[in-house]
């Protein structure tokens, strides 16, 4: 089977991190080699860019370019080689986050994101993207209970409403790639849903060769 690229998305506090470990175990139990990674990050250079992006104030143009610089390094060093050797890559966020946060949240023009996407990714797109979706009040409540907040997490509710709306627009534009999880449901239900989804999608992917 050629590699399978799975990405996880959602506003901060949507609960995606509580399912990542299970997704990995599930894929491994089905006999696949899995590379778990994240964006921004996933390589030493991209992690250094992440530290800067989460901490330092900057213009949104710089922020968007640094997101794609980190992504370029990540694709060339980690994602593309893993997919070429038939592995499953699970990335905690990818380019949909740029459309949602920089595009939706900061009003950075989507056409310019698309230019960078085409340049950096060429044909690479996730095979499946799971969007963890939750009403904003729930996400905010979870965030406020969490550790020290980073530069994005400190944004206000209006910013996160725009991020969430931009994610919904991404789903509407490409419904076949996305699966939306109602993250306010009990964790065990979500785990079961994800298990069924991933098994089905991997079987379809294998059948397509
Ligand atoms: P995380 O908290 O899920 O690890 O993500 C780090 C933050 O970076 C999160 O608040 C979303 C933000 N982000 C963007 O703004 N644009 C992007 O392209 C990516 C990948 C993340």
Short mmCIF file of C-alpha atoms in Angstrom, two decimals, residues 23-146:
data_model
loop_
_atom_site.label_atom_id
_atom_site.label_comp_id
_atom_site.label_asym_id
_atom_site.label_seq_id
_atom_site.Cartn_x
_atom_site.Cartn_y
_atom_site.Cartn_z
CA UNK A 23 -5.34 6.58 16.50
CA UNK A 24 -1.69 5.60 16.48
CA UNK A 25 -2.34 2.36 18.41
CA UNK A 26 -5.21 1.51 16.11
CA UNK A 27 -3.10 1.92 12.95
CA UNK A 28 -0.25 -0.09 14.47
CA UNK A 29 -2.63 -2.84 15.54
CA UNK A 30 -3.71 -3.08 11.89
CA UNK A 31 -0.08 -3.79 10.95
CA UNK A 32 1.01 -0.34 9.72
CA UNK A 33 4.12 1.62 10.52
CA UNK A 34 3.11 5.02 11.84
CA UNK A 35 4.92 8.36 11.93
CA UNK A 36 3.32 10.75 14.43
CA UNK A 37 4.12 14.37 13.90
CA UNK A 38 2.77 17.89 14.27
CA UNK A 39 2.66 21.35 12.73
CA UNK A 40 4.18 23.76 13.09
CA UNK A 41 7.02 21.37 13.96
CA UNK A 42 8.14 17.83 13.25
CA UNK A 43 11.82 18.53 12.44
CA UNK A 44 14.48 20.41 14.46
CA UNK A 45 14.24 23.49 12.20
CA UNK A 46 10.44 23.40 12.13
CA UNK A 47 10.31 23.03 15.94
CA UNK A 48 12.58 26.08 16.27
CA UNK A 49 10.18 27.98 14.00
CA UNK A 50 7.27 26.72 16.12
CA UNK A 51 8.82 28.13 19.28
CA UNK A 52 9.14 31.50 17.58
CA UNK A 53 5.63 31.37 16.06
CA UNK A 54 3.94 30.54 19.36
CA UNK A 55 5.80 33.20 21.32
CA UNK A 56 6.82 36.24 19.30
CA UNK A 57 4.47 38.87 17.89
CA UNK A 58 4.91 39.38 14.16
CA UNK A 59 3.10 40.57 11.08
CA UNK A 60 0.59 38.09 9.69
CA UNK A 61 2.54 37.94 6.41
CA UNK A 62 5.64 36.80 8.31
CA UNK A 63 3.57 34.38 10.36
CA UNK A 64 2.10 32.79 7.23
CA UNK A 65 5.49 32.52 5.52
CA UNK A 66 7.06 30.95 8.61
CA UNK A 67 4.21 28.42 8.83
CA UNK A 68 4.99 27.41 5.24
CA UNK A 69 8.76 27.45 5.82
CA UNK A 70 8.26 25.04 8.73
CA UNK A 71 5.91 22.98 6.53
CA UNK A 72 8.37 22.81 3.65
CA UNK A 73 11.09 21.39 5.88
CA UNK A 74 8.59 19.00 7.45
CA UNK A 75 7.34 17.69 4.10
CA UNK A 76 10.79 17.21 2.58
CA UNK A 77 12.41 15.66 5.66
CA UNK A 78 9.59 13.67 7.25
CA UNK A 79 6.22 13.46 5.49
CA UNK A 80 7.19 12.71 1.88
CA UNK A 81 9.86 10.08 2.71
CA UNK A 82 7.50 8.31 5.14
CA UNK A 83 4.65 8.23 2.62
CA UNK A 84 7.02 7.02 -0.11
CA UNK A 85 7.98 4.06 2.06
CA UNK A 86 4.34 3.13 2.66
CA UNK A 87 3.93 4.43 6.20
CA UNK A 88 0.93 6.13 7.75
CA UNK A 89 1.70 9.73 8.67
CA UNK A 90 -0.53 11.24 11.35
CA UNK A 91 -0.01 14.98 11.62
CA UNK A 92 -1.51 17.07 14.39
CA UNK A 93 -2.47 19.98 12.07
CA UNK A 94 -1.47 20.80 8.49
CA UNK A 95 -2.43 23.39 5.86
CA UNK A 96 -6.13 23.56 6.79
CA UNK A 97 -4.87 25.24 9.98
CA UNK A 98 -3.27 27.99 7.89
CA UNK A 99 -6.55 28.60 6.03
CA UNK A 100 -8.40 28.59 9.36
CA UNK A 101 -6.03 30.60 11.60
CA UNK A 102 -4.20 32.94 9.22
CA UNK A 103 -6.98 33.02 6.60
CA UNK A 104 -10.05 33.00 8.87
CA UNK A 105 -8.61 34.26 12.14
CA UNK A 106 -6.32 36.97 10.78
CA UNK A 107 -8.06 37.71 7.45
CA UNK A 108 -4.96 36.81 5.45
CA UNK A 109 -6.11 36.39 1.81
CA UNK A 110 -6.86 32.76 0.95
CA UNK A 111 -5.55 33.24 -2.62
CA UNK A 112 -2.10 33.98 -1.23
CA UNK A 113 -2.23 30.94 1.04
CA UNK A 114 -3.12 28.89 -2.01
CA UNK A 115 -0.07 30.15 -3.91
CA UNK A 116 2.17 29.04 -1.04
CA UNK A 117 0.31 25.74 -0.73
CA UNK A 118 0.84 24.95 -4.41
CA UNK A 119 4.49 25.89 -4.23
CA UNK A 120 5.34 24.01 -1.02
CA UNK A 121 3.10 20.97 -1.37
CA UNK A 122 2.83 20.49 -5.13
CA UNK A 123 0.46 17.49 -5.35
CA UNK A 124 0.60 16.53 -1.68
CA UNK A 125 -2.75 16.58 0.13
CA UNK A 126 -4.01 14.62 3.14
CA UNK A 127 -5.93 11.43 2.32
CA UNK A 128 -8.19 12.07 5.30
CA UNK A 129 -8.63 15.03 7.63
CA UNK A 130 -10.49 14.64 10.92
CA UNK A 131 -11.96 17.92 12.14
CA UNK A 132 -12.67 17.97 15.88
CA UNK A 133 -15.52 20.39 16.18
CA UNK A 134 -16.97 21.79 19.37
CA UNK A 135 -18.97 24.87 20.37
CA UNK A 136 -16.60 27.68 21.20
CA UNK A 137 -17.68 27.97 24.85
CA UNK A 138 -16.61 24.34 25.42
CA UNK A 139 -13.25 24.86 23.70
CA UNK A 140 -12.60 28.05 25.66
CA UNK A 141 -13.47 26.37 28.96
CA UNK A 142 -11.03 23.51 28.22
CA UNK A 143 -8.32 25.99 27.26
CA UNK A 144 -8.71 28.07 30.37
CA UNK A 145 -8.13 24.96 32.48
CA UNK A 146 -4.96 24.13 30.55
#
